[in-house]
Coordinates of C-alpha atoms in Angstrom, one line a residue:
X1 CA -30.6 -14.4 -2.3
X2 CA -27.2 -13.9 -2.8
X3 CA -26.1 -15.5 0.0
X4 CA -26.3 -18.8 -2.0
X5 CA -23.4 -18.0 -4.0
X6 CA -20.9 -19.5 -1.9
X7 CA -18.4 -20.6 -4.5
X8 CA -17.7 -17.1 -4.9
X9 CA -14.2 -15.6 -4.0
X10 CA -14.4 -12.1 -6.3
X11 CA -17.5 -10.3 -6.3
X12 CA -17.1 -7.0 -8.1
X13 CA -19.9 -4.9 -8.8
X14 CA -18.0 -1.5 -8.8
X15 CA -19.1 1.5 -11.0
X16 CA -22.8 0.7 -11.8
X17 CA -25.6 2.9 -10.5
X18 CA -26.6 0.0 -7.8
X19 CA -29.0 1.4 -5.1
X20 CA -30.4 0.7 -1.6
X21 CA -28.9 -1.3 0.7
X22 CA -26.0 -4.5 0.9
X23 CA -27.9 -7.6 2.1
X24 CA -26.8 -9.1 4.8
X25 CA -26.4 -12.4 2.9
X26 CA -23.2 -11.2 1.5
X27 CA -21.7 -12.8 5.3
X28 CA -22.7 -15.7 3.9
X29 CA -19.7 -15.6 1.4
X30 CA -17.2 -17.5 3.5
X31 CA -14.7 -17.6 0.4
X32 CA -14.9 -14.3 -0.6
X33 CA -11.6 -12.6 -1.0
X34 CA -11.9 -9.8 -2.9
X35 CA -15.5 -7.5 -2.7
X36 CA -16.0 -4.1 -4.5
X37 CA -18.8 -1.9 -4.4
X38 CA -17.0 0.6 -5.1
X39 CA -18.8 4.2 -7.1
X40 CA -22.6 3.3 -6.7
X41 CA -25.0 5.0 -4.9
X42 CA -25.6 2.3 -2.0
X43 CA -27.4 3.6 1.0
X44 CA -27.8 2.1 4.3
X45 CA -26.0 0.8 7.2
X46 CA -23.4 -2.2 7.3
X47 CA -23.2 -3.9 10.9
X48 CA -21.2 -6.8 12.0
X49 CA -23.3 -9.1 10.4
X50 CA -22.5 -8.2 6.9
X51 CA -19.0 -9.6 7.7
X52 CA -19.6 -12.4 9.8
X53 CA -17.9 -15.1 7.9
X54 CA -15.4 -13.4 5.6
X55 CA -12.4 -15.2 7.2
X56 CA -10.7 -14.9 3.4
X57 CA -11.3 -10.9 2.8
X58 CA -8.2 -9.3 1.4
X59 CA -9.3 -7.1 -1.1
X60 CA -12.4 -4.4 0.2
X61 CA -13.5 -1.1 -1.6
X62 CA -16.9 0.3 -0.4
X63 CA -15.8 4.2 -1.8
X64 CA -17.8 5.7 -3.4
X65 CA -20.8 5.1 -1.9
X66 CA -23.5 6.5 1.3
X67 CA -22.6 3.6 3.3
X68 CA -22.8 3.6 7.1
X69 CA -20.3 1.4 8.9
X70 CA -21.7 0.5 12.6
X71 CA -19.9 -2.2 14.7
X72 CA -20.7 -2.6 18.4
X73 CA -18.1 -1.7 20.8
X74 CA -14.5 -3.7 20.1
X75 CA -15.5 -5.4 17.5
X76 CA -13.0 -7.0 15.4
X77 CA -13.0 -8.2 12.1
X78 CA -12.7 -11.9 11.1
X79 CA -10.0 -11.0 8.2
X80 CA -6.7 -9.0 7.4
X81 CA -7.1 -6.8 4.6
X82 CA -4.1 -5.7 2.2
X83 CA -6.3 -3.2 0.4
X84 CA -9.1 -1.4 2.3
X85 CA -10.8 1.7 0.6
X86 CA -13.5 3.2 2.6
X87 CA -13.5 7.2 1.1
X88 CA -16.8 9.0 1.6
X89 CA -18.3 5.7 4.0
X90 CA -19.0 7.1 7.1
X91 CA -17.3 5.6 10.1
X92 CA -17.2 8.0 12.6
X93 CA -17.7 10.3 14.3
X94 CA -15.6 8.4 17.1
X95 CA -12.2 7.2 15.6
X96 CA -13.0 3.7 14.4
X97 CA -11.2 1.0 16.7
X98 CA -12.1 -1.8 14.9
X99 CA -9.7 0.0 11.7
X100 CA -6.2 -1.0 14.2
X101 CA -7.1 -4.4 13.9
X102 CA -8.0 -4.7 10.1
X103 CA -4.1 -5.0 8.4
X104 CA -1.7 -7.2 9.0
X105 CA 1.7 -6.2 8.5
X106 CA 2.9 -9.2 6.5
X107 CA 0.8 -8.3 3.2
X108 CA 1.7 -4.4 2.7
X109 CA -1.7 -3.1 2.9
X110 CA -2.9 0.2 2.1
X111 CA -5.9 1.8 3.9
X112 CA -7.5 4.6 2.9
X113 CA -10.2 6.2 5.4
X114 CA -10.3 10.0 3.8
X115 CA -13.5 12.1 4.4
X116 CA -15.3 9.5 6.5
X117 CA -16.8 11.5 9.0
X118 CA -14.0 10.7 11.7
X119 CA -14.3 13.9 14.7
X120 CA -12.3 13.0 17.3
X121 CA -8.4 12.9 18.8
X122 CA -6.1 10.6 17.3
X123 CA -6.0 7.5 19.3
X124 CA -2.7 7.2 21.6
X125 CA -2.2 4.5 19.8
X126 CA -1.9 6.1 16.3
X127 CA 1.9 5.0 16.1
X128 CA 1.1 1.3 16.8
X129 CA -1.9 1.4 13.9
X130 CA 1.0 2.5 11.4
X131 CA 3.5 0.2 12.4
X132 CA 0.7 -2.1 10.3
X133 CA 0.1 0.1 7.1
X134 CA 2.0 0.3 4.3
X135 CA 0.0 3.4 3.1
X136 CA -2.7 5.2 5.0
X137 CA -5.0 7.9 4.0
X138 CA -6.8 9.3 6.4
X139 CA -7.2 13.1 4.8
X140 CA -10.8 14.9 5.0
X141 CA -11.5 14.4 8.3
X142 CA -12.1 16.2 11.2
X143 CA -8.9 14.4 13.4
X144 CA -7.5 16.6 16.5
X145 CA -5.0 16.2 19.2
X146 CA -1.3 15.7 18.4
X147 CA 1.0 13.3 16.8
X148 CA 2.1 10.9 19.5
X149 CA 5.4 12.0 20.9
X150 CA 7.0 8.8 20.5
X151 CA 7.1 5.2 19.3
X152 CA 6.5 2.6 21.6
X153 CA 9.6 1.0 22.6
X154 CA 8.7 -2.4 21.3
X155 CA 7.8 -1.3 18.1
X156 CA 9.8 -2.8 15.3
X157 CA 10.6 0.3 13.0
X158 CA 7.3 1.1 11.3
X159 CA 7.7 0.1 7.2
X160 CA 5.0 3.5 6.4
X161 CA 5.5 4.3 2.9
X162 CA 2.6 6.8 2.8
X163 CA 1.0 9.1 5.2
X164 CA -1.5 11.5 4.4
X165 CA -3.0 13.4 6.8
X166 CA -3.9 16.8 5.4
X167 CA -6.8 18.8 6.0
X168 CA -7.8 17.9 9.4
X169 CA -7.4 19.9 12.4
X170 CA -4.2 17.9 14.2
X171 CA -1.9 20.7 16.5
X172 CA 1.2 20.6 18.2
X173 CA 4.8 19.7 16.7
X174 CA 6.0 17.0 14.6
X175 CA 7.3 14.9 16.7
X176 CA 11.3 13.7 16.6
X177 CA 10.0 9.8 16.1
X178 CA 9.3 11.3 12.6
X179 CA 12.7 11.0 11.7
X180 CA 12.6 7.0 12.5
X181 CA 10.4 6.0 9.4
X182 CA 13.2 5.9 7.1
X183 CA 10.6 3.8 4.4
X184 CA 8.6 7.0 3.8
X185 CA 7.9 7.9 0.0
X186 CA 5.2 10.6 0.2
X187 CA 4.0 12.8 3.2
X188 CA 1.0 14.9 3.1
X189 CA 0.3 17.0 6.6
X190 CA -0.9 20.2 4.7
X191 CA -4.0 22.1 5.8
X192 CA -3.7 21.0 9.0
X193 CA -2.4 23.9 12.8
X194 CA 0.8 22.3 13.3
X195 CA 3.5 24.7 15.1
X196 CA 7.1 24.1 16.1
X197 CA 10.1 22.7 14.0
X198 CA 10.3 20.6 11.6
X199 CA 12.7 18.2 12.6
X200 CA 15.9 18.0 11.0
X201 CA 17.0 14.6 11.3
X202 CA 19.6 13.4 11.4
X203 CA 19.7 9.6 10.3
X204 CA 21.3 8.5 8.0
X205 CA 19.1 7.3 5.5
X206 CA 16.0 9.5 6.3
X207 CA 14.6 11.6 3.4
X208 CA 16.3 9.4 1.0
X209 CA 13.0 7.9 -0.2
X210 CA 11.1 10.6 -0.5
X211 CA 8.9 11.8 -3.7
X212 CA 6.3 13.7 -2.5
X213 CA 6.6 16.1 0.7
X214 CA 3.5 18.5 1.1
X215 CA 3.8 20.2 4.5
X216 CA 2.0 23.5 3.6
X217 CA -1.0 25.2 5.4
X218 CA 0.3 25.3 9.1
X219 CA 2.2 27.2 11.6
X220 CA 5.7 25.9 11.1
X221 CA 8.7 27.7 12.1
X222 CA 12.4 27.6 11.8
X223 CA 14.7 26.8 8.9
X224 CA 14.4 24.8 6.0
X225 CA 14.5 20.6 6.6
X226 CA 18.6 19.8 6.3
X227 CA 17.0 16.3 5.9
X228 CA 16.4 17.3 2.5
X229 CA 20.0 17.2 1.2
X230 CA 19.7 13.7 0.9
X231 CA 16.1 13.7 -0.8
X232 CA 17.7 12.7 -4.4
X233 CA 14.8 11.2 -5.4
X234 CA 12.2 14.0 -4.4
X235 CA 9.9 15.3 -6.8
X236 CA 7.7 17.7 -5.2
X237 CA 8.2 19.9 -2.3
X238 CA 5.5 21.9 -0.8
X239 CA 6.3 23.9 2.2
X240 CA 4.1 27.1 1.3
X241 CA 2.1 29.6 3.8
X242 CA 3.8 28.3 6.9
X243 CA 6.6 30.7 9.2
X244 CA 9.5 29.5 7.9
X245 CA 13.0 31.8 8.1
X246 CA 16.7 31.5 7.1
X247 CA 18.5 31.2 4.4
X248 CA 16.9 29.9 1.3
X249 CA 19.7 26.9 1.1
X250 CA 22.4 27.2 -1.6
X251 CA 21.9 23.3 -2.4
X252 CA 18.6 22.8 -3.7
X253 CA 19.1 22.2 -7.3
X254 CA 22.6 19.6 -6.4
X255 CA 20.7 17.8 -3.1
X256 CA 17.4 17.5 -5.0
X257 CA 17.8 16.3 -8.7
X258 CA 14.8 15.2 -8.7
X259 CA 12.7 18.0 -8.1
X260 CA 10.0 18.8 -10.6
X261 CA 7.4 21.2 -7.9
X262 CA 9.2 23.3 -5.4
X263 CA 6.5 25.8 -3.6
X264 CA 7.9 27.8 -0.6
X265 CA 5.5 30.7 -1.2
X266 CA 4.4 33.0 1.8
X267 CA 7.6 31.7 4.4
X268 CA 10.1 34.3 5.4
X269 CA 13.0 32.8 4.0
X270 CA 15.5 35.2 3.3
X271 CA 19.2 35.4 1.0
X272 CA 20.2 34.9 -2.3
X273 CA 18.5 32.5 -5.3
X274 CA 21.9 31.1 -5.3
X275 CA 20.2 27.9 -6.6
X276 CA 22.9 26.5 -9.3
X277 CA 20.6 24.9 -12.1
X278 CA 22.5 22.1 -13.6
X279 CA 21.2 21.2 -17.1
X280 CA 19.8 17.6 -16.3
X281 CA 17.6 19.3 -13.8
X282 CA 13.6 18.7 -13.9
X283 CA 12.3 21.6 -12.2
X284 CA 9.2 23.3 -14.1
X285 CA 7.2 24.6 -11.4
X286 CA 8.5 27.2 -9.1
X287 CA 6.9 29.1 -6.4
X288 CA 9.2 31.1 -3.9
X289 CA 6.5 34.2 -3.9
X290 CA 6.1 36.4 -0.3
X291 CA 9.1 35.5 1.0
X292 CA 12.4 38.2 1.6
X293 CA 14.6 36.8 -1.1
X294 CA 17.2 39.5 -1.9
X295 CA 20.0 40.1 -4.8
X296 CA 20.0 39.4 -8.2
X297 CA 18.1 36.7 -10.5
X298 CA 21.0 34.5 -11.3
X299 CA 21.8 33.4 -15.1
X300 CA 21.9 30.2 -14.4
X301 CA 17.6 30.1 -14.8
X302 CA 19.6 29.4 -18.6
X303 CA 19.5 25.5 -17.2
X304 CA 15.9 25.3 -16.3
X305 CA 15.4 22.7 -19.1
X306 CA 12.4 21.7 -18.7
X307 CA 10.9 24.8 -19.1
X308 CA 12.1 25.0 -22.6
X309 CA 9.6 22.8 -23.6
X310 CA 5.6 23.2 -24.5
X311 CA 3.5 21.0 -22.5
X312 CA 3.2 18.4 -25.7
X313 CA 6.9 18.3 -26.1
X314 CA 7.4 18.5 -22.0
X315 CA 6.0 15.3 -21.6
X316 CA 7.7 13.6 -24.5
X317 CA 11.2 15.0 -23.1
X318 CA 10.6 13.7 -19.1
X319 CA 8.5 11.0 -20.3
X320 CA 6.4 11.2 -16.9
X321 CA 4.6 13.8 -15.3
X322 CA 4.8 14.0 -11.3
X323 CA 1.2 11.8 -11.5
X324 CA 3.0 9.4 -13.4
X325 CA 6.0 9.4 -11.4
X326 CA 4.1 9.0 -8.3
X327 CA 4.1 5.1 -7.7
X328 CA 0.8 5.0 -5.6
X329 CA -1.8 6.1 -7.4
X330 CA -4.1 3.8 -6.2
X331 CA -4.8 6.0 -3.4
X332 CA -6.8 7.8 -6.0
X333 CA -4.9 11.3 -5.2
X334 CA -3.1 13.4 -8.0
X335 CA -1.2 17.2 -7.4
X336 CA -3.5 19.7 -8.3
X337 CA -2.5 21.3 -11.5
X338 CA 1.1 21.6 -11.3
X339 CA 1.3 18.6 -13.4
X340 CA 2.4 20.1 -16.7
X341 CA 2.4 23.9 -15.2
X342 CA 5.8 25.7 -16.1
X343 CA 5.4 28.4 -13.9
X344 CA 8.1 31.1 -12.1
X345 CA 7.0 33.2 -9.5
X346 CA 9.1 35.2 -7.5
X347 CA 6.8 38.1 -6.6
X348 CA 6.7 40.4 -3.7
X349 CA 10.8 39.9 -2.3
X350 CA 12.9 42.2 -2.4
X351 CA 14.9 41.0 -5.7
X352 CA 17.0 44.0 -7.2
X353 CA 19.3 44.3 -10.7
X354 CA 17.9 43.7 -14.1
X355 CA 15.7 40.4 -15.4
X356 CA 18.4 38.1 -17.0
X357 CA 18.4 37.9 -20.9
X358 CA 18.7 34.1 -20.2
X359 CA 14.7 34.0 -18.8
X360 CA 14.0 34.0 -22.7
X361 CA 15.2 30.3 -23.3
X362 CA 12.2 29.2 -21.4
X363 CA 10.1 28.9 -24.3
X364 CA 7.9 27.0 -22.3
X365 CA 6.8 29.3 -19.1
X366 CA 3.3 29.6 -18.9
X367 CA 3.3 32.1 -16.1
X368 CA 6.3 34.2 -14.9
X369 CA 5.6 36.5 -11.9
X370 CA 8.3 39.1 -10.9
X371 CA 5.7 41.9 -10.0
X372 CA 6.7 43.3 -5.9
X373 CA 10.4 43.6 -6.4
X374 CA 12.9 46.3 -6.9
X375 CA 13.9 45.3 -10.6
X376 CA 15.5 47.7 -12.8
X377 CA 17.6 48.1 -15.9
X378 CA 15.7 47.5 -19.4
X379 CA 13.4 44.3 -20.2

């Protein structure tokens, strides 16, 4: 069997139509470091055994796949993975213990454990587990409980780059430790019953990394992240069907150059669109529909550039989409349609005066949405 293979250190047998189950022989591998299986239609469970001598593992991708992961109680594996993808395996329904003891820190590993069956609280040691990701996906499940309040104290400042937790069923606040992961590039808590704040921290560097922010689908109150003046390099922003009030801030466009998405639909933000559009600025997607934004549409929509262009000549003029722009799309995980979408919608506020003459330069809108106002003068 294939167990005799022991020279081997890649085995790669990813996107075939291989069936049945994984011998066992593959623990036999002991110089194995990298092993994909990954988009087959493998059945069956893998145990302890499977992994017995795979001191060298780094590199591990069983996605794609009908696999069964059972370990007995505390197992824990012989090697340190930097890459782990185990999306659509099924490891729970208990959260796996054996996955806190899988990275190591050192190599910047990424873990991705979306939709695999995982029903249960997150472990009260959730916060220790991150301090050893770089990215973790852990999306699709069925996760309850809280975040953990806060860090343990000996924790060195966790290095997270990438967090996505979105459609499980994880309540309570976002804790204030948030604000200590100053690292953090994209966020993803959407779909999930979070209530409270979000917190507005107030470190110095924190938000500064961002790219991708995607808080939508909850129960969140109060006003708009200050945090977010310092997100220069943020690209999209989803805070949509959540309880948010206030002002609609004044310094989106300056604070966040960046910005390509913004969608803050169904909030109850209120004020003016006193957003001032420079001309360098990206935005091409915007979505402040259901909220109780009042006063005029301002004329400065005029600098909305990148909505001047068709989709063809949109992508030639930014020379990435948000997919592109996105650094880690290894995690397999691009934003749903609004990558070349020039959209305005505005609907149901309570907007008044006439629709600026400038809304014409954007040659490029693919939808515009103004219906649910109190508009008036000519077209």
């Amino acid at each position: 069997g294939m167990g005799n293979l022991t020279g081997l250190t890649i085995l790669d047998l990813s996107q075939n139509r291989l069936i049945g189950n994984i011998p066992v022989g593959i623990g036999a591998l002991g110089n194995l470091t990298e092993l994909s299986f990954f988009q087959n239609r493998l059945t069956g469970v893998l145990s302890e055994h499977h992994f017995a001598n795979l001191k060298r593992l780094e590199f591990l991708d069983l996605s794609g796949n009908s696999l069964k992961l059972d370990f007995k109680e505390g197992w824990i594996p012989p090697f340190r993975l930097t890459t782990g993808y185990f999306t659509s395996c099924d490891l729970g329904p208990q959260f796996p213990t054996w996955i806190r003891w899988v990275t190591d820190k050192a190599n910047q590993p990424t873990l991705d454990i979306s939709n695999t069956g995982i029903n249960d609280d997150l472990p009260s040691w959730f916060w220790t587990f991150l301090s050893n990701v770089y990215r973790l996906d852990l999306s699709m499940n069925q996760l309850r409980g809280s975040l953990p309040e806060k860090l343990p104290a000996n924790l060195t400042i966790p290095i997270l780059k990438v967090l996505r937790l979105h459609y499980n069923q994880i309540s309570g606040t976002i804790p204030a430790c948030f604000c200590q992961f100053s690292g953090l590039e994209e966020i993803n808590l959407s779909h999930n019953r979070l209530t409270g704040e979000i917190p507005q921290c107030s470190i110095d560097t924190f938000g500064s990394s961002f790219g991708v922010i995607d808080m939508s689908s909850n129960n969140l109150s109060g006003k708009f992240p200050s945090f977010l003046r310092k997100a220069r390099s943020l690209s999209f922003l989803d805070l949509s069907y959540n309880k948010l009030s206030g002002n609609m801030p004044t310094w989106i466009a300056e604070r966040m150059p960046s910005l390509e998405v913004l969608i803050l639909r169904s909030n109850m933000f209120c004020g003016n669109l006193s957003m001032n559009f420079s001309e360098s600025n990206q935005l091409h997607f915007l979505d402040i529909a259901h909220n109780n934004i009042s006063g005029s549409l301002p004329s400065s929509v005029r600098n909305l550039t990148a909505m001047k262009y068709s989709k063809s000549d949109y992508l030639n003029y930014t020379g990435a989409s948000i997919s592109i722009s996105i650094k880690n799309q290894e995690l397999n995980y691009t934003f749903q349609s609004t990558n070349y979408i020039v959209l305005i919608d505005l609907s149901y506020n309570s907007l008044t005066g006439h629709i600026p003459r400038e809304i014409s330069e954007l040659k490029g809108l693919q939808s515009l949405n103004l219906s649910g106002n109190q508009l008036n003068g000519k077209i």
